[in-house]
Coordinates of C-alpha atoms and ligand atoms in Angstrom, one line a residue:
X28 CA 82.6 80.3 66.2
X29 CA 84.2 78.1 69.1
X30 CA 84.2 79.7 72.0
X31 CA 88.4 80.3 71.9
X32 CA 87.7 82.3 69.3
X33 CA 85.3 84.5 70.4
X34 CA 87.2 85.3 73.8
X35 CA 90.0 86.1 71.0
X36 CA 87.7 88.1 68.8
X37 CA 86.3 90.1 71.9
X38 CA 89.9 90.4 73.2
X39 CA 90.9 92.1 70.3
X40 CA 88.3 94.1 70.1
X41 CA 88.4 95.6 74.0
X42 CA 92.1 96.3 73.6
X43 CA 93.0 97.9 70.4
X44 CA 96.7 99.3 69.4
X45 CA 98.0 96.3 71.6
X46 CA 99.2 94.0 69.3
X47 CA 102.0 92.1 71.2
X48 CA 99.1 91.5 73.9
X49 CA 96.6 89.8 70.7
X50 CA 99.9 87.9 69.7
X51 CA 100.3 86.5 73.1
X52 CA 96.9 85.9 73.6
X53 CA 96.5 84.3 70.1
X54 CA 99.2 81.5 70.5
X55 CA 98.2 80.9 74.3
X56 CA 94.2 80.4 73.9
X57 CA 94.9 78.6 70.5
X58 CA 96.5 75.9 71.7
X59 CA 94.1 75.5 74.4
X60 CA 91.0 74.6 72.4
X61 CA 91.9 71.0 73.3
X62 CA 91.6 71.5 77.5
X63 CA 88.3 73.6 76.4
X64 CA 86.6 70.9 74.6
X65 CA 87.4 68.5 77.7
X66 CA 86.1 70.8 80.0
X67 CA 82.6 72.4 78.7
X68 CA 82.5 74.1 82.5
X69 CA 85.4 77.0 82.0
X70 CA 83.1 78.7 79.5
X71 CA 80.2 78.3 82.0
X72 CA 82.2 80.0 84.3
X73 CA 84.0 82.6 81.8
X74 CA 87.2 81.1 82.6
X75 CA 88.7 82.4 79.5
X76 CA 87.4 85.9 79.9
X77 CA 88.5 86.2 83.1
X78 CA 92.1 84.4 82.3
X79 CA 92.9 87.4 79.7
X80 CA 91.6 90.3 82.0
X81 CA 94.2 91.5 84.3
X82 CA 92.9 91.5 87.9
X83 CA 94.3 95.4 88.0
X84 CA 96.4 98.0 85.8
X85 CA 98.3 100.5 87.6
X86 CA 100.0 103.2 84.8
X87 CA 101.7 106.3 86.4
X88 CA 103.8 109.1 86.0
X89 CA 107.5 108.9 86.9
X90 CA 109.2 112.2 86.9
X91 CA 112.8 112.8 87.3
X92 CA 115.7 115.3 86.9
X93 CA 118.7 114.5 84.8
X94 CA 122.3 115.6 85.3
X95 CA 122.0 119.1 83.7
X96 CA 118.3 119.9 85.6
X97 CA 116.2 119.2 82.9
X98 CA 112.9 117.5 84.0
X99 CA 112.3 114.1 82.4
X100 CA 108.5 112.5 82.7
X101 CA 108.5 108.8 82.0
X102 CA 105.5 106.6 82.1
X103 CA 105.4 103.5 85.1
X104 CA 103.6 100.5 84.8
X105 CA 102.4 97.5 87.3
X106 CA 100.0 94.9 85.5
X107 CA 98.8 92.4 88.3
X108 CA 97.6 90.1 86.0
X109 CA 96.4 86.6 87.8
X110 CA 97.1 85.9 91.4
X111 CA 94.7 82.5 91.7
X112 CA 98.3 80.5 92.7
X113 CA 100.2 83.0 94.3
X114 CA 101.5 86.9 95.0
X115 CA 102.2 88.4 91.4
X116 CA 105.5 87.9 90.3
X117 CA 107.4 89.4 87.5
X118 CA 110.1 91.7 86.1
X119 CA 110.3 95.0 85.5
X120 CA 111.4 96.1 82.1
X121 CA 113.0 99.6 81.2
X122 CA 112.7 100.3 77.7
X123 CA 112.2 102.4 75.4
X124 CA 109.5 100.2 73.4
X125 CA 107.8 99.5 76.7
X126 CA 103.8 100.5 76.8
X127 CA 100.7 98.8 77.9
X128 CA 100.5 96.1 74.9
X129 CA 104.2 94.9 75.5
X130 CA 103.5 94.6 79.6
X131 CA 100.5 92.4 79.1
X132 CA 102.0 90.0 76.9
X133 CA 104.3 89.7 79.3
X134 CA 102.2 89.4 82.0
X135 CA 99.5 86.9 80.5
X136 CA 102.8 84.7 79.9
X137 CA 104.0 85.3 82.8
X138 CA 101.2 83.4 84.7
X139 CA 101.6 80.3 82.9
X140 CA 105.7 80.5 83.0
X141 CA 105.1 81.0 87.0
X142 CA 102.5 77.7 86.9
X143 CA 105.3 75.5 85.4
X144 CA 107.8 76.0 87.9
X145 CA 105.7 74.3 90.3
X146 CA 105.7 76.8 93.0
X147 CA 103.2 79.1 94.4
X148 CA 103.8 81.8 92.3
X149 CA 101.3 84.2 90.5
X150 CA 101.5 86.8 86.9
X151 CA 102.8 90.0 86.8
X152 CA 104.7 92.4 84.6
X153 CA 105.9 96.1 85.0
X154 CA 108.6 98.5 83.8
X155 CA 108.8 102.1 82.2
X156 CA 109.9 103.6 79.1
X157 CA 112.8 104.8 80.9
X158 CA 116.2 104.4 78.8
X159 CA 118.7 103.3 81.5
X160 CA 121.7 103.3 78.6
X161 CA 123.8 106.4 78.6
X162 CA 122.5 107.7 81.8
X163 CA 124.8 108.6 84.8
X164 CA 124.3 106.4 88.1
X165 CA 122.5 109.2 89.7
X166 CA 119.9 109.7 87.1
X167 CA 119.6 106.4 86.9
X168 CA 119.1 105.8 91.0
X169 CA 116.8 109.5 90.6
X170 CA 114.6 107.4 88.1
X171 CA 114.3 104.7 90.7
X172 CA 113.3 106.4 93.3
X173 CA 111.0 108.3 91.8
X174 CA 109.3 104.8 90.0
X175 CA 109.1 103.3 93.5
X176 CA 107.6 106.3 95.1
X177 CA 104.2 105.1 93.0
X178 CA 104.6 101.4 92.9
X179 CA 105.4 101.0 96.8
X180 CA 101.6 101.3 97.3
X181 CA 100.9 97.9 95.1
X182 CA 103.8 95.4 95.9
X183 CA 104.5 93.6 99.3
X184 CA 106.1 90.5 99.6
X185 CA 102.8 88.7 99.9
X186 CA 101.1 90.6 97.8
X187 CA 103.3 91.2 94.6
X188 CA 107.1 91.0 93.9
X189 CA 108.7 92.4 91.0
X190 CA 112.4 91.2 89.9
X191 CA 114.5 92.4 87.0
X192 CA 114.0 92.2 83.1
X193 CA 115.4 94.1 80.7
X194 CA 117.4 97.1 81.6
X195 CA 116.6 96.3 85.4
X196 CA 119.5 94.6 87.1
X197 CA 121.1 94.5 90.5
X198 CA 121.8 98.5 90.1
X199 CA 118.5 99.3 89.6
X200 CA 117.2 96.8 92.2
X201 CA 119.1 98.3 94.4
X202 CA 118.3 101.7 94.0
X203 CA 114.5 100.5 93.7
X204 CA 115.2 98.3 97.1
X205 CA 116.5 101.7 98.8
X206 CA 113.2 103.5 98.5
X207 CA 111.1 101.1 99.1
X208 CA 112.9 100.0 102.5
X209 CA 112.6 104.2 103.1
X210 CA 109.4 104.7 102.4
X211 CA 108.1 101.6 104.5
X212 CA 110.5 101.3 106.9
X213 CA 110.7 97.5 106.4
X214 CA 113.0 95.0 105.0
X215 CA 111.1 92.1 103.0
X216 CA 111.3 90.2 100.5
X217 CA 109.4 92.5 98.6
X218 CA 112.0 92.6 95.2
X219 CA 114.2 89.7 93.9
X220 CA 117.2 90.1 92.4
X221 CA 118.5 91.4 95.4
X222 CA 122.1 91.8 96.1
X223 CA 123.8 89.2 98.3
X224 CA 124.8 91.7 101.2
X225 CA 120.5 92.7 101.7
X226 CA 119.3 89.8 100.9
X227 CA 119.4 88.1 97.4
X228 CA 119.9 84.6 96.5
X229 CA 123.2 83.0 95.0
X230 CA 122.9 82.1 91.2
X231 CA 119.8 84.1 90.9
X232 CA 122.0 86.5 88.4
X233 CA 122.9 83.4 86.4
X234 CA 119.4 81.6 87.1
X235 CA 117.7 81.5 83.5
X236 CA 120.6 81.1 81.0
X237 CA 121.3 78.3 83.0
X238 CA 118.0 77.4 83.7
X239 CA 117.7 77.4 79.6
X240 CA 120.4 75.0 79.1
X241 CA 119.0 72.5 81.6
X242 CA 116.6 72.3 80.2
X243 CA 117.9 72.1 76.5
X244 CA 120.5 69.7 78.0
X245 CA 117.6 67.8 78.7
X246 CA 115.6 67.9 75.7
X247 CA 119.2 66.4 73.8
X248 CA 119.8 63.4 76.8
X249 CA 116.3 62.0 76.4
X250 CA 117.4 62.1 72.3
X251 CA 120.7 60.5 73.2
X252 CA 122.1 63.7 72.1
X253 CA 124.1 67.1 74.2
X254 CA 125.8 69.8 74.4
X255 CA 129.5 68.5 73.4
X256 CA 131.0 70.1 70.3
X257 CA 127.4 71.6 69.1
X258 CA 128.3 75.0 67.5
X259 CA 125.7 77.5 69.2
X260 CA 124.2 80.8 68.2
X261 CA 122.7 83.1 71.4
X262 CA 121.4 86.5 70.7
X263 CA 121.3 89.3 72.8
X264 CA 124.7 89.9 75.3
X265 CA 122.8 90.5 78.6
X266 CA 122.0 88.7 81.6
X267 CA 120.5 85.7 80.0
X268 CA 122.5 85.4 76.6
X269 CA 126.0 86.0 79.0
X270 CA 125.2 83.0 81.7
X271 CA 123.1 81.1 79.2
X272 CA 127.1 80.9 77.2
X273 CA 129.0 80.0 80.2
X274 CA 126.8 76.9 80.6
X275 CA 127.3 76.1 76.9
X276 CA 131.2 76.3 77.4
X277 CA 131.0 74.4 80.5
X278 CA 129.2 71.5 78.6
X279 CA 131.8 71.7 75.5
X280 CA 129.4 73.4 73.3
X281 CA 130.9 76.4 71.1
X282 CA 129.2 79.6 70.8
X283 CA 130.5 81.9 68.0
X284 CA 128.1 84.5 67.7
X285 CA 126.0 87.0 70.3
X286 CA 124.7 90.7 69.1
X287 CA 123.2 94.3 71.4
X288 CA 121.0 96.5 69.6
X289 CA 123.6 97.7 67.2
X290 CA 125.0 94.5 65.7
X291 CA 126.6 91.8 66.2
X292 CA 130.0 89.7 67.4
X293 CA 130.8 86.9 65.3
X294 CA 134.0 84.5 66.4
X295 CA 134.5 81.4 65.1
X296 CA 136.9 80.2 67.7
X297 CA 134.5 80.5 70.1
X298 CA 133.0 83.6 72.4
X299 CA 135.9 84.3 75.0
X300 CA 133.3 85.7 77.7
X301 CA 135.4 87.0 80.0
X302 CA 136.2 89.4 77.1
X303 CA 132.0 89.7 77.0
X304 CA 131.7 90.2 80.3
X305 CA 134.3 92.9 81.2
X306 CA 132.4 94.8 77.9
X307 CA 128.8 94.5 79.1
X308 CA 128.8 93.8 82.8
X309 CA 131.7 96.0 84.0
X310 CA 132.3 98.9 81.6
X311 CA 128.2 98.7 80.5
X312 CA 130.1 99.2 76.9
X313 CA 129.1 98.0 73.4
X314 CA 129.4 94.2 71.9
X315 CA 131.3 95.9 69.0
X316 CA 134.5 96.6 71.2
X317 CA 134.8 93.0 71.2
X318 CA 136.1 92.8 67.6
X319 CA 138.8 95.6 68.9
X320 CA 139.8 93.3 71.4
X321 CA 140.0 89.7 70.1
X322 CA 142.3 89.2 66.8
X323 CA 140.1 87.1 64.2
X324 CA 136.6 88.1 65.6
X325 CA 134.3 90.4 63.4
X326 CA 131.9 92.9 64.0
X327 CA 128.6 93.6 61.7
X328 CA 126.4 95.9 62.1
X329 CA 122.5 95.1 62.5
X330 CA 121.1 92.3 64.3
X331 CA 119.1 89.9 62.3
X332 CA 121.8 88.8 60.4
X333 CA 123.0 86.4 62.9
X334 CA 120.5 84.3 62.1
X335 CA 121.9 83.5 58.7
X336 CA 125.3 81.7 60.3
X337 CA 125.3 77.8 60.2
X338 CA 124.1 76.4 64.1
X339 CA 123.2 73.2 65.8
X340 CA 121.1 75.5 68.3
X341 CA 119.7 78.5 68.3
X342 CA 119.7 80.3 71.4
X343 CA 117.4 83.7 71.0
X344 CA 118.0 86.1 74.7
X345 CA 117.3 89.5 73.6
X346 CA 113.9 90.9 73.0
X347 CA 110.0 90.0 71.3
X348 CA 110.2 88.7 67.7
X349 CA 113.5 88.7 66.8
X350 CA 113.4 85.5 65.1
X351 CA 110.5 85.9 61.9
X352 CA 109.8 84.0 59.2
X353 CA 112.7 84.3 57.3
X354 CA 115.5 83.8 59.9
X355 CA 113.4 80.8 60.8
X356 CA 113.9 79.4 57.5
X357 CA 117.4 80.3 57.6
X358 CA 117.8 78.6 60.2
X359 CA 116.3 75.4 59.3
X360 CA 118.5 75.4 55.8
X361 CA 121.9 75.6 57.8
X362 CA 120.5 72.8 60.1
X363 CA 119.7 74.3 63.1
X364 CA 118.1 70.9 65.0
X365 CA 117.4 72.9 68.6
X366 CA 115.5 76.4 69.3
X367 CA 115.2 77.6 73.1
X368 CA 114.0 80.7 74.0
X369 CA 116.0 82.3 76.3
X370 CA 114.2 86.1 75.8
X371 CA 109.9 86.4 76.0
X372 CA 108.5 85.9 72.6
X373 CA 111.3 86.0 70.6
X374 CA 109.9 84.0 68.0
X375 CA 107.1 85.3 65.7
X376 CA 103.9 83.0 65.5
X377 CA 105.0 81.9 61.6
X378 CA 108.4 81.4 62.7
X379 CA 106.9 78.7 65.4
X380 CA 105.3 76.8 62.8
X381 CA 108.1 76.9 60.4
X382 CA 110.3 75.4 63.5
X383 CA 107.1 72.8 64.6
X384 CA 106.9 71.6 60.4
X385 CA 110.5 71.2 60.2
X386 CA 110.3 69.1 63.4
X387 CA 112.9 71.3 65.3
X388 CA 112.9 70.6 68.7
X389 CA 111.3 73.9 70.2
X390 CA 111.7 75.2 73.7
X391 CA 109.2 78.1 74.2
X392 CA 109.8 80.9 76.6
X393 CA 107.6 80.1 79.1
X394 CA 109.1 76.7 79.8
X395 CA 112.6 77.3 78.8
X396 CA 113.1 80.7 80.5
X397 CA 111.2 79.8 84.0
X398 CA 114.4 79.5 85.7
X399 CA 114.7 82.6 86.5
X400 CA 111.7 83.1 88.2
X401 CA 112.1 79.9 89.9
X402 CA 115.2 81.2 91.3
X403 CA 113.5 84.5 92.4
X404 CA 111.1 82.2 94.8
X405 CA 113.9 80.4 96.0
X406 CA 114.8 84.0 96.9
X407 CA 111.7 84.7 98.7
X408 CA 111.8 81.1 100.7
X409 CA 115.3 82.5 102.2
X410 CA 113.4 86.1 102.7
X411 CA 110.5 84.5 104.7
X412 CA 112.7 82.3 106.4
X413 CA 115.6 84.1 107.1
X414 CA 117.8 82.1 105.7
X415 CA 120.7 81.1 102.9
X416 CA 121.2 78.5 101.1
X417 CA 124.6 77.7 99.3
X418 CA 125.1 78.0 95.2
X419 CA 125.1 74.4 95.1
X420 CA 121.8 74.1 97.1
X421 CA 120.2 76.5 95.1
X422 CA 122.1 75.2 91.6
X423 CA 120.6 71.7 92.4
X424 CA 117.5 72.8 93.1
X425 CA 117.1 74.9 89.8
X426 CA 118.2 71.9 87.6
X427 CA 116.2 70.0 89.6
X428 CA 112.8 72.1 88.5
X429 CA 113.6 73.0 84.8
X430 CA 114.1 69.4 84.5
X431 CA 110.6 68.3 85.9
X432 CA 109.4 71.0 83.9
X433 CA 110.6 70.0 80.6
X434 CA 108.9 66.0 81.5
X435 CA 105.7 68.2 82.5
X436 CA 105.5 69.9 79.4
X437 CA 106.3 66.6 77.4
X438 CA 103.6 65.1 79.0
X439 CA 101.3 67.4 78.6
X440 CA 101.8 67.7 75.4
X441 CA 101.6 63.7 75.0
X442 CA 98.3 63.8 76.6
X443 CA 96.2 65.9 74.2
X444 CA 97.9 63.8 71.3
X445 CA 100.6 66.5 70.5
X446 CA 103.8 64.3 71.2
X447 CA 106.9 66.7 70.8
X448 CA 105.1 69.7 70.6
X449 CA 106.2 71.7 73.6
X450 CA 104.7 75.1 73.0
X451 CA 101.2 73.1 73.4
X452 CA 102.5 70.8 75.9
X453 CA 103.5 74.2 77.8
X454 CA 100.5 76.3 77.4
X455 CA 98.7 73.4 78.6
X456 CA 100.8 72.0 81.6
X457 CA 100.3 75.8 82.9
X458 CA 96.4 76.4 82.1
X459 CA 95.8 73.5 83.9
X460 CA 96.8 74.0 87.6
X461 CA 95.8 78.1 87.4
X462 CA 92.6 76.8 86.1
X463 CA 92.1 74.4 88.5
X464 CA 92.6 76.9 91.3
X465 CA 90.7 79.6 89.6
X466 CA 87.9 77.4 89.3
X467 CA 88.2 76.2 92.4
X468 CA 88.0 80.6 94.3
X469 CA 84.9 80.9 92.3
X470 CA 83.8 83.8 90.2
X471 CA 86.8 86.4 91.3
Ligands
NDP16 P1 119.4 92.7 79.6 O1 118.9 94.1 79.6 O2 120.4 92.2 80.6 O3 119.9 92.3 78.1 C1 119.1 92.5 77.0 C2 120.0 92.2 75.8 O4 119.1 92.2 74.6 C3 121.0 93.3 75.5 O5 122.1 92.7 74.9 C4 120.3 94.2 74.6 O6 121.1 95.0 73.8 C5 119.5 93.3 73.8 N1 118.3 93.9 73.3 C6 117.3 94.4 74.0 N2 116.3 95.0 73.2 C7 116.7 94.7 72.0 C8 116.2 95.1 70.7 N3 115.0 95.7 70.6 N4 116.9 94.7 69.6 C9 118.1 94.1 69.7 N5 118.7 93.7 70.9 C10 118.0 94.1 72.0 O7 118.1 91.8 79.7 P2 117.9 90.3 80.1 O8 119.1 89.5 79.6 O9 117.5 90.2 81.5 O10 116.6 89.9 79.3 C11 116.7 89.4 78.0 C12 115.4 88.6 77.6 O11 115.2 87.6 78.5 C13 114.1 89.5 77.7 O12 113.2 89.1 76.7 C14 113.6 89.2 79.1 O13 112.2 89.4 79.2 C15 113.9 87.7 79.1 N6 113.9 87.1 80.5 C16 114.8 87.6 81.4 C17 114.9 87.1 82.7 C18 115.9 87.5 83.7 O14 115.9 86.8 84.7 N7 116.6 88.5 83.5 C19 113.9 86.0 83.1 C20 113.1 85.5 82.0 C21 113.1 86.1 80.8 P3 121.4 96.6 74.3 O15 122.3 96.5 75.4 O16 122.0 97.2 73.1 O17 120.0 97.1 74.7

């Protein structure tokens, strides 16, 4: 047994009825055998081990009182997972399907995601199984508080600084922001994804579905190949699948399909996403009015099916695994020749190989979705310094880094004889500079 596989064994075995965590943890160490064997000293020093453990767990209760004064008691969740490059950093997701497996495997990706950007930036992932959908704004802000009345005691802006993720955006923030600035009596730059008017950063709503197509814009120029008149498929119709299509319009792609968790829009004209927008981001409504509104669109119930319609690219911004086996090979019959992921782990391990032996260019997550937590450390360079920078500044600088990380993963990749493959080139490029450090702060 190499030594990967006993880590993985023994990881499996410490955390049962986790199994988005194994998932995670399978594809990452996998593809690290290849930095392993080139550096016999990690397992010497347990490097592995300690890479998988979370420096600290926080789990919580969250209690709450609803419109009609029934009292609600949700579960609240901080996983600090690796600080050797920086303060935590990571979303908060509010879910019903969150629990301790799903925040890990968010966390452990996390850490490598925040090594690619380049900046000094550690893992972290948190949330609750809170539902926001179909609550009232005071239940919702009533939720908040209470979440940030626990998790005020682990953040700080040096010390860890949550951001959105599903279910969290600038309404929650806010209302999370409030209490914390309440209970400490201080304004820092302890949350991203602040609003403009207390502090936030310009284009950090719009930061990873642009960041995605950057870098998939990318990924075509160096292949001669872009955007213009590709017909585009993006899943989900929330903050990353909604700016993620604007950028694909803007470049003369067409997108003519996006779904919610009850089914899905399909419009072969293209997506109007103004329409899109007033539906999700102003009346917080469902993708299916959108049929009701635009003549010729249609509306199906369910979610998968979208993978069955005929794409160029394959833009996946919802949730973990919605792309399996079969879609993949769906995919791949109507020609799909580009797969970004926009959402964490959409894409289930098989489906990754069926894109890699079909030789489907292959964006993973942690690359391809970085931009938004790029953007949230932009946000925390203006916090520290008290400053603000323009869109423009902060839209050049986010190209700017989703484009050096696409070369870094491409080299990485190149490196270990893997030429093309990104998810190794990826896992790689990150392991190496949070090794490097960790190595470097001795056995912590
Ligand atoms: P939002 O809550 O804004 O949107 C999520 C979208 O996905 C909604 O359309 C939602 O539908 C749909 N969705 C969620 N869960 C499911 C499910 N189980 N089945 C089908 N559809 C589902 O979240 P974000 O856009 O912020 O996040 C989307 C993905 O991108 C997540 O994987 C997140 O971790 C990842 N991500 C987000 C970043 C960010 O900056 N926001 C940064 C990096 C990654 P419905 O409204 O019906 O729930």
């Amino acid at each position: 047994m190499t030594y990967v596989e006993k880590v993985l064994a023994q990881l499996k075995e410490r955390n049962p009825g986790e199994p988005e965590f194994h998932q995670a943890a399978t594809e990452i160490l996998l593809t690290l055998k290849p930095v392993i064997e080139r550096h016999p000293e990690y397992e010497r020093a347990a490097l592995l081990e300690r890479f998988t453990e979370p420096e600290r767990v926080v789990m919580f209760r969250v209690p709450w009182v609803d419109d009609k004064g029934k009292v609600h008691v949700n579960r609240g969740y901080r996983v600090q997972f690796n600080s050797a490059i920086g303060p935590y950093k990571g979303g908060l997701r509010f879910h019903p399907s969150v629990n301790l497996s799903v925040i890990k495997f968010l966390g452990l990706e996390q850490i490598l995601k925040n090594s690619l950007t380049g900046l000094p930036i550690g893992g972290g992932k948190g949330g609750s199984d809170f539902d926001p959908k179909g609550k009232s704004d005071r239940e919702v802000m009533a939720f908040c508080q209470s979440f940030m009345t626990e998790l005020y005691r682990h953040i700080g802006a040096d010390t860890d600084v949550p951001a959105g993720d599903i279910g969290v955006g600038a309404r929650e923030i806010g209302y999370l922001y409030g209490q914390y600035k309440r209970i400490r009596d201080e304004h820092t730059g302890v949350l991203t994804g602040r609003g403009l008017s207390y502090g936030g950063s310009l284009i950090r709503k719009e930061a990873t579905g642009y960041g995605l197509i950057y870098m998939t814009e990318e990924a075509m120029r160096v292949r001669g190949d872009s955007f213009e008149g590709k017909t585009v498929l993006i899943s989900g119709s929330g903050n990353v699948a909604i700016y993620a299509c604007e950028k694909v319009q803007t470049l003369g792609g067409k997108v003519v399909a996006m779904y919610d968790s009850d089914g899905c829009i399909y419009d072969e004209k293209g997506i109007d996403l103004a329409v899109v927008k007033q539906i999700k981001e102003e009346e917080r409504g469902r993708i299916k009015e959108y049929a009701a509104r635009v003549p010729g669109s249609v509306y199906k119930p369910g979610c998968k099916n979208i993978w069955d319609i005929p794409c160029d690219v394959a833009l996946p911004c919802a949730t973990q695994n919605e792309i399996d086996a079969e879609s993949a090979e769906k995919l791949i019959k109507n020609g799909v020749k580009y797969v970004a992921e926009g959402a964490n782990m959409p894409s289930t391990l098989e489906a990754i190989e069926i894109f890699r032996r079909a030789g489907v260019v292959f964006l993973p997550a942690k690359a391809a979705n970085a931009g938004g937590v790029a953007t949230s450390a932009l946000e925390m360079a203006q916090s520290s310094g008290r400053m603000f920078w323009t869109a423009e500044q902060v839209d050049v600088k986010l190209k700017e880094i989703m484009v050096n990380i696409y070369h870094n993963i491409d080299r990485a990749a190149k490196d270990y004889g893997f030429d093309g493959d990104y998810v190794m080139g990826a896992n790689i490029a990150g392991f190496e500079k949070v090794a490097d450090a960790m190595m470097a702060q001795g056995i912590v």
